[in-house]
Amino acid sequence: MLSGIFFIGYFFFEVPSNMNMHKVGAWKWIARISWGLVVILKGFAQTTMHLYILRFLLGVAEAGFFPGIILYLTYLFRARERGRATAVLLLALPIGGLIGAHVSTWILDNISWFGMAGWRWMFILEGIPAIIRNCCCFLFN
């Protein structure tokens, strides 16, 4: 159910997100994507309705990321190099899942600081790198 709610937000905001990305530019649009904040907020959800709302907002926040990265690759690489760059990007997905699964499991099993369950810390700790990435995008743009 939660994954379906994510895709509802993603589906309805994909086109508007891409239209805004075209207006402001890929780099600025990628930097504004705030899914790290939404993921951290999921760690503080108190009811299932909070989780539903945050999953929807996560879909909204992530709607323009992948097209933005593909567009940004067109700025960085010439046409003949773009296929290889896109392949490296797509290869990062399963590698990230492989590493992320082990990190998530470790967090679930070993971290319960301040009386909060491991699943809450998983969301909080895994949202932080996305926020750092956003800050780097703003700083180095």
Coordinates of N, CA and C in Angstrom, one line a residue:
M1 N 0.8 -1.2 0.0 CA 0.0 0.0 0.0 C 0.9 1.3 0.0
L2 N 1.9 1.3 0.8 CA 2.8 2.5 0.9 C 3.5 2.7 -0.4
S3 N 3.9 1.7 -1.1 CA 4.6 1.9 -2.3 C 3.7 2.4 -3.4
G4 N 2.4 2.0 -3.4 CA 1.4 2.5 -4.3 C 1.2 4.0 -4.1
I5 N 1.1 4.4 -2.8 CA 0.9 5.8 -2.5 C 2.1 6.6 -3.0
F6 N 3.3 6.1 -2.9 CA 4.5 6.8 -3.4 C 4.3 7.0 -4.9
F7 N 3.9 6.0 -5.7 CA 3.8 6.1 -7.1 C 2.7 7.1 -7.6
I8 N 1.7 7.2 -6.7 CA 0.6 8.2 -7.1 C 1.2 9.6 -7.1
G9 N 2.0 10.0 -6.1 CA 2.7 11.3 -6.0 C 3.7 11.4 -7.2
Y10 N 4.4 10.4 -7.4 CA 5.4 10.4 -8.5 C 4.7 10.6 -9.8
F11 N 3.6 9.8 -10.1 CA 2.9 9.9 -11.4 C 2.4 11.3 -11.6
F12 N 1.7 11.9 -10.6 CA 1.0 13.1 -10.9 C 2.0 14.3 -10.9
F13 N 3.2 14.2 -10.4 CA 4.1 15.3 -10.4 C 5.3 15.2 -11.3
E14 N 5.4 14.1 -12.0 CA 6.5 13.9 -13.0 C 6.5 15.0 -14.0
V15 N 5.4 15.2 -14.7 CA 5.4 16.2 -15.8 C 5.5 17.6 -15.2
P16 N 4.8 18.0 -14.2 CA 5.1 19.4 -13.7 C 6.5 19.6 -13.2
S17 N 7.1 18.5 -12.6 CA 8.5 18.6 -12.2 C 9.4 18.8 -13.3
N18 N 9.2 18.1 -14.4 CA 10.0 18.2 -15.6 C 9.9 19.6 -16.3
M19 N 8.7 20.1 -16.3 CA 8.4 21.4 -16.8 C 9.2 22.5 -16.0
N20 N 9.1 22.4 -14.7 CA 9.9 23.3 -13.9 C 11.4 23.2 -14.0
M21 N 11.8 21.9 -14.2 CA 13.2 21.7 -14.4 C 13.7 22.4 -15.6
H22 N 12.9 22.3 -16.7 CA 13.3 23.0 -17.9 C 13.4 24.5 -17.7
K23 N 12.6 25.1 -16.9 CA 12.6 26.5 -16.7 C 13.8 26.9 -15.8
V24 N 14.1 26.2 -14.7 CA 15.2 26.7 -13.8 C 16.5 26.0 -14.1
G25 N 16.6 24.9 -14.8 CA 17.8 24.2 -15.1 C 17.9 23.0 -14.3
A26 N 18.6 22.0 -14.8 CA 18.7 20.7 -14.2 C 19.5 20.8 -12.8
W27 N 20.6 21.5 -12.8 CA 21.4 21.6 -11.6 C 20.6 22.1 -10.4
K28 N 19.9 23.3 -10.6 CA 19.2 23.9 -9.5 C 18.0 23.0 -9.2
W29 N 17.4 22.3 -10.1 CA 16.2 21.5 -9.8 C 16.6 20.3 -9.0
I30 N 17.8 19.7 -9.4 CA 18.3 18.5 -8.6 C 18.6 18.9 -7.2
A31 N 19.1 20.1 -7.0 CA 19.5 20.6 -5.7 C 18.2 20.9 -4.8
R32 N 17.1 21.2 -5.4 CA 15.9 21.5 -4.6 C 15.2 20.3 -4.2
I33 N 15.5 19.2 -4.8 CA 14.8 18.0 -4.5 C 15.0 17.6 -3.0
S34 N 14.0 17.6 -2.2 CA 14.1 17.5 -0.8 C 13.7 16.2 -0.2
W35 N 13.9 15.1 -0.9 CA 13.4 13.8 -0.4 C 14.2 13.4 0.9
G36 N 15.4 13.9 1.1 CA 16.1 13.6 2.4 C 15.3 14.1 3.6
L37 N 14.7 15.3 3.5 CA 13.9 15.8 4.6 C 12.7 15.0 4.8
V38 N 12.0 14.6 3.7 CA 10.8 13.8 3.8 C 11.1 12.4 4.4
V39 N 12.3 11.8 4.1 CA 12.7 10.5 4.6 C 12.9 10.7 6.1
I40 N 13.6 11.7 6.5 CA 13.9 12.0 7.9 C 12.6 12.1 8.7
L41 N 11.6 12.9 8.1 CA 10.3 13.0 8.8 C 9.6 11.7 8.9
K42 N 9.8 10.8 8.0 CA 9.2 9.4 8.2 C 9.7 8.8 9.5
G43 N 10.9 9.1 9.9 CA 11.4 8.5 11.1 C 10.7 9.0 12.3
F44 N 9.9 10.1 12.2 CA 9.2 10.7 13.3 C 7.7 10.5 13.2
A45 N 7.3 9.8 12.2 CA 5.8 9.5 12.0 C 5.2 8.8 13.2
Q46 N 4.0 9.3 13.6 CA 3.4 8.7 14.8 C 2.2 7.8 14.4
T47 N 1.6 8.0 13.2 CA 0.4 7.1 12.8 C 0.7 6.6 11.4
T48 N -0.2 5.7 11.0 CA -0.1 5.2 9.6 C -0.5 6.3 8.7
M49 N -1.4 7.2 9.1 CA -1.8 8.3 8.2 C -0.6 9.2 7.9
H50 N 0.3 9.4 8.9 CA 1.5 10.2 8.7 C 2.4 9.5 7.7
L51 N 2.5 8.2 7.8 CA 3.3 7.5 6.8 C 2.8 7.6 5.4
Y52 N 1.4 7.5 5.3 CA 0.8 7.6 4.0 C 1.1 9.0 3.4
I53 N 0.9 10.0 4.2 CA 1.1 11.4 3.7 C 2.6 11.6 3.3
L54 N 3.5 11.1 4.1 CA 4.9 11.2 3.8 C 5.4 10.4 2.6
R55 N 4.8 9.2 2.4 CA 5.1 8.4 1.2 C 4.6 9.2 0.0
F56 N 3.5 9.8 0.0 CA 3.0 10.6 -1.1 C 3.9 11.7 -1.4
L57 N 4.3 12.4 -0.3 CA 5.2 13.6 -0.5 C 6.6 13.1 -1.0
L58 N 7.0 11.9 -0.6 CA 8.3 11.4 -1.1 C 8.2 11.2 -2.6
G59 N 7.1 10.7 -3.1 CA 6.9 10.5 -4.5 C 6.9 11.8 -5.3
V60 N 6.3 12.8 -4.7 CA 6.3 14.2 -5.2 C 7.7 14.7 -5.3
A61 N 8.5 14.5 -4.2 CA 9.8 15.1 -4.1 C 10.8 14.4 -5.1
E62 N 10.6 13.1 -5.3 CA 11.5 12.3 -6.2 C 11.1 12.4 -7.7
A63 N 9.9 13.0 -8.0 CA 9.4 12.9 -9.3 C 10.3 13.4 -10.4
G64 N 11.1 14.4 -10.1 CA 11.9 15.0 -11.2 C 13.4 14.6 -11.1
F65 N 13.8 13.7 -10.2 CA 15.2 13.4 -10.0 C 15.8 12.7 -11.2
F66 N 15.2 11.6 -11.6 CA 15.9 10.8 -12.6 C 15.9 11.5 -14.0
P67 N 14.8 12.2 -14.4 CA 14.9 12.9 -15.6 C 15.9 14.1 -15.5
G68 N 16.0 14.7 -14.3 CA 16.9 15.8 -14.1 C 18.4 15.3 -14.3
I69 N 18.7 14.1 -13.7 CA 20.0 13.6 -13.9 C 20.3 13.2 -15.4
I70 N 19.3 12.7 -16.1 CA 19.5 12.4 -17.5 C 19.8 13.7 -18.3
L71 N 19.0 14.7 -18.0 CA 19.2 16.0 -18.7 C 20.5 16.5 -18.3
Y72 N 21.0 16.5 -17.1 CA 22.3 17.0 -16.7 C 23.4 16.2 -17.4
L73 N 23.2 14.9 -17.6 CA 24.2 14.2 -18.3 C 24.4 14.7 -19.8
T74 N 23.3 15.2 -20.3 CA 23.4 15.7 -21.7 C 24.2 17.0 -21.7
Y75 N 24.2 17.7 -20.6 CA 25.1 18.9 -20.5 C 26.5 18.6 -20.3
L76 N 26.8 17.5 -19.6 CA 28.2 17.1 -19.3 C 28.9 16.3 -20.4
F77 N 28.2 15.5 -21.1 CA 28.8 14.6 -22.0 C 28.4 14.8 -23.4
R78 N 29.3 14.6 -24.4 CA 29.0 14.6 -25.8 C 28.1 13.4 -26.1
A79 N 27.4 13.5 -27.3 CA 26.5 12.4 -27.6 C 27.1 11.0 -27.7
R80 N 28.3 10.9 -28.2 CA 29.0 9.6 -28.3 C 29.4 9.1 -26.9
E81 N 29.5 9.9 -25.9 CA 29.9 9.5 -24.5 C 28.7 9.3 -23.6
R82 N 27.6 9.8 -24.0 CA 26.4 9.8 -23.2 C 25.9 8.4 -22.9
G83 N 26.0 7.5 -23.8 CA 25.5 6.1 -23.5 C 26.3 5.5 -22.4
R84 N 27.6 5.7 -22.4 CA 28.4 5.1 -21.3 C 28.1 5.7 -20.0
A85 N 27.9 7.0 -20.0 CA 27.6 7.8 -18.8 C 26.2 7.3 -18.2
T86 N 25.3 7.1 -19.1 CA 23.9 6.7 -18.6 C 24.0 5.2 -18.1
A87 N 24.8 4.4 -18.7 CA 25.0 3.0 -18.3 C 25.6 3.0 -16.9
V88 N 26.6 3.9 -16.6 CA 27.2 3.9 -15.3 C 26.2 4.4 -14.2
L89 N 25.3 5.4 -14.6 CA 24.3 5.8 -13.7 C 23.3 4.7 -13.4
L90 N 22.9 3.9 -14.4 CA 22.0 2.8 -14.2 C 22.6 1.7 -13.5
L91 N 23.9 1.5 -13.6 CA 24.6 0.5 -12.9 C 24.7 0.8 -11.4
A92 N 24.6 2.1 -11.1 CA 24.7 2.5 -9.7 C 23.4 2.1 -8.9
L93 N 22.3 1.9 -9.6 CA 21.1 1.5 -8.9 C 21.2 0.2 -8.2
P94 N 21.5 -0.9 -8.9 CA 21.6 -2.2 -8.2 C 22.8 -2.2 -7.2
I95 N 23.9 -1.5 -7.5 CA 25.0 -1.5 -6.5 C 24.5 -0.7 -5.2
G96 N 23.8 0.4 -5.4 CA 23.3 1.1 -4.3 C 22.3 0.2 -3.5
G97 N 21.5 -0.5 -4.2 CA 20.6 -1.4 -3.4 C 21.3 -2.5 -2.7
L98 N 22.4 -3.0 -3.3 CA 23.2 -4.1 -2.6 C 23.8 -3.5 -1.3
I99 N 24.4 -2.4 -1.4 CA 25.1 -1.8 -0.3 C 24.0 -1.3 0.7
G100 N 23.0 -0.6 0.2 CA 21.9 0.0 1.1 C 21.2 -1.1 1.9
A101 N 21.0 -2.3 1.3 CA 20.3 -3.3 2.1 C 21.1 -3.8 3.3
H102 N 22.4 -3.9 3.1 CA 23.3 -4.2 4.3 C 23.3 -3.1 5.3
V103 N 23.5 -1.9 4.8 CA 23.5 -0.8 5.8 C 22.2 -0.7 6.5
S104 N 21.1 -0.8 5.8 CA 19.7 -0.7 6.5 C 19.6 -1.8 7.5
T105 N 20.0 -3.0 7.2 CA 19.8 -4.1 8.1 C 20.7 -3.9 9.3
W106 N 21.9 -3.4 9.1 CA 22.8 -3.1 10.2 C 22.2 -2.0 11.2
I107 N 21.6 -1.0 10.6 CA 21.0 0.1 11.4 C 19.8 -0.5 12.1
L108 N 18.9 -1.3 11.5 CA 17.8 -1.9 12.1 C 18.2 -2.7 13.3
D109 N 19.3 -3.5 13.2 CA 19.7 -4.4 14.2 C 20.5 -3.8 15.3
N110 N 21.2 -2.7 15.1 CA 22.2 -2.2 16.0 C 22.0 -0.8 16.6
I111 N 21.1 -0.1 16.0 CA 20.9 1.3 16.5 C 19.5 1.5 17.1
S112 N 19.5 1.9 18.3 CA 18.2 2.3 19.0 C 18.5 3.4 20.0
W113 N 19.1 4.4 19.5 CA 19.5 5.5 20.4 C 18.3 6.3 20.9
F114 N 18.4 6.9 22.0 CA 17.4 7.8 22.6 C 16.0 7.1 22.7
G115 N 16.0 5.8 22.8 CA 14.7 5.0 23.0 C 13.9 4.9 21.7
M116 N 14.5 5.3 20.6 CA 13.8 5.2 19.3 C 14.1 3.9 18.6
A117 N 13.2 3.3 18.0 CA 13.3 2.0 17.3 C 14.3 2.1 16.1
G118 N 14.9 1.0 15.7 CA 15.9 1.0 14.6 C 15.3 1.4 13.3
W119 N 14.0 1.1 13.0 CA 13.4 1.5 11.8 C 13.3 3.0 11.7
R120 N 13.1 3.7 12.8 CA 13.1 5.2 12.8 C 14.5 5.7 12.5
W121 N 15.5 5.2 13.1 CA 16.8 5.6 12.9 C 17.3 5.3 11.4
M122 N 16.8 4.2 10.8 CA 17.1 3.9 9.5 C 16.7 5.1 8.6
F123 N 15.5 5.6 8.7 CA 15.0 6.7 7.9 C 15.8 8.0 8.2
I124 N 16.0 8.2 9.5 CA 16.8 9.5 9.8 C 18.2 9.4 9.3
L125 N 18.9 8.4 9.5 CA 20.3 8.3 9.1 C 20.4 8.2 7.5
E126 N 19.5 7.6 6.9 CA 19.6 7.5 5.4 C 19.1 8.7 4.7
G127 N 18.4 9.6 5.4 CA 18.0 10.9 4.8 C 19.1 11.9 4.8
I128 N 20.0 11.8 5.8 CA 21.0 12.8 5.9 C 21.9 12.9 4.7
P129 N 22.4 11.8 4.1 CA 23.2 12.0 2.9 C 22.5 12.8 1.7
A130 N 21.2 12.6 1.6 CA 20.5 13.3 0.5 C 20.5 14.8 0.8
I131 N 20.4 15.2 2.1 CA 20.4 16.6 2.5 C 21.8 17.2 2.2
I132 N 22.8 16.4 2.6 CA 24.2 16.8 2.3 C 24.4 17.0 0.8
R133 N 23.9 16.1 0.0 CA 24.0 16.2 -1.5 C 23.4 17.5 -1.9
N134 N 22.2 17.8 -1.4 CA 21.5 19.1 -1.8 C 22.3 20.3 -1.5
C135 N 22.9 20.3 -0.3 CA 23.8 21.4 0.1 C 25.0 21.5 -0.8
C136 N 25.6 20.4 -1.1 CA 26.7 20.4 -2.1 C 26.3 21.0 -3.4
C137 N 25.1 20.6 -3.9 CA 24.6 21.1 -5.2 C 24.5 22.7 -5.1
F138 N 24.0 23.2 -4.0 CA 23.9 24.6 -3.9 C 25.3 25.3 -3.8
L139 N 26.2 24.7 -3.0 CA 27.5 25.3 -2.8 C 28.4 25.3 -4.0
F140 N 28.3 24.2 -4.8 CA 29.2 24.0 -5.9 C 28.6 24.4 -7.2
N141 N 27.5 25.0 -7.2 CA 26.8 25.3 -8.5 C 27.3 26.7 -9.0

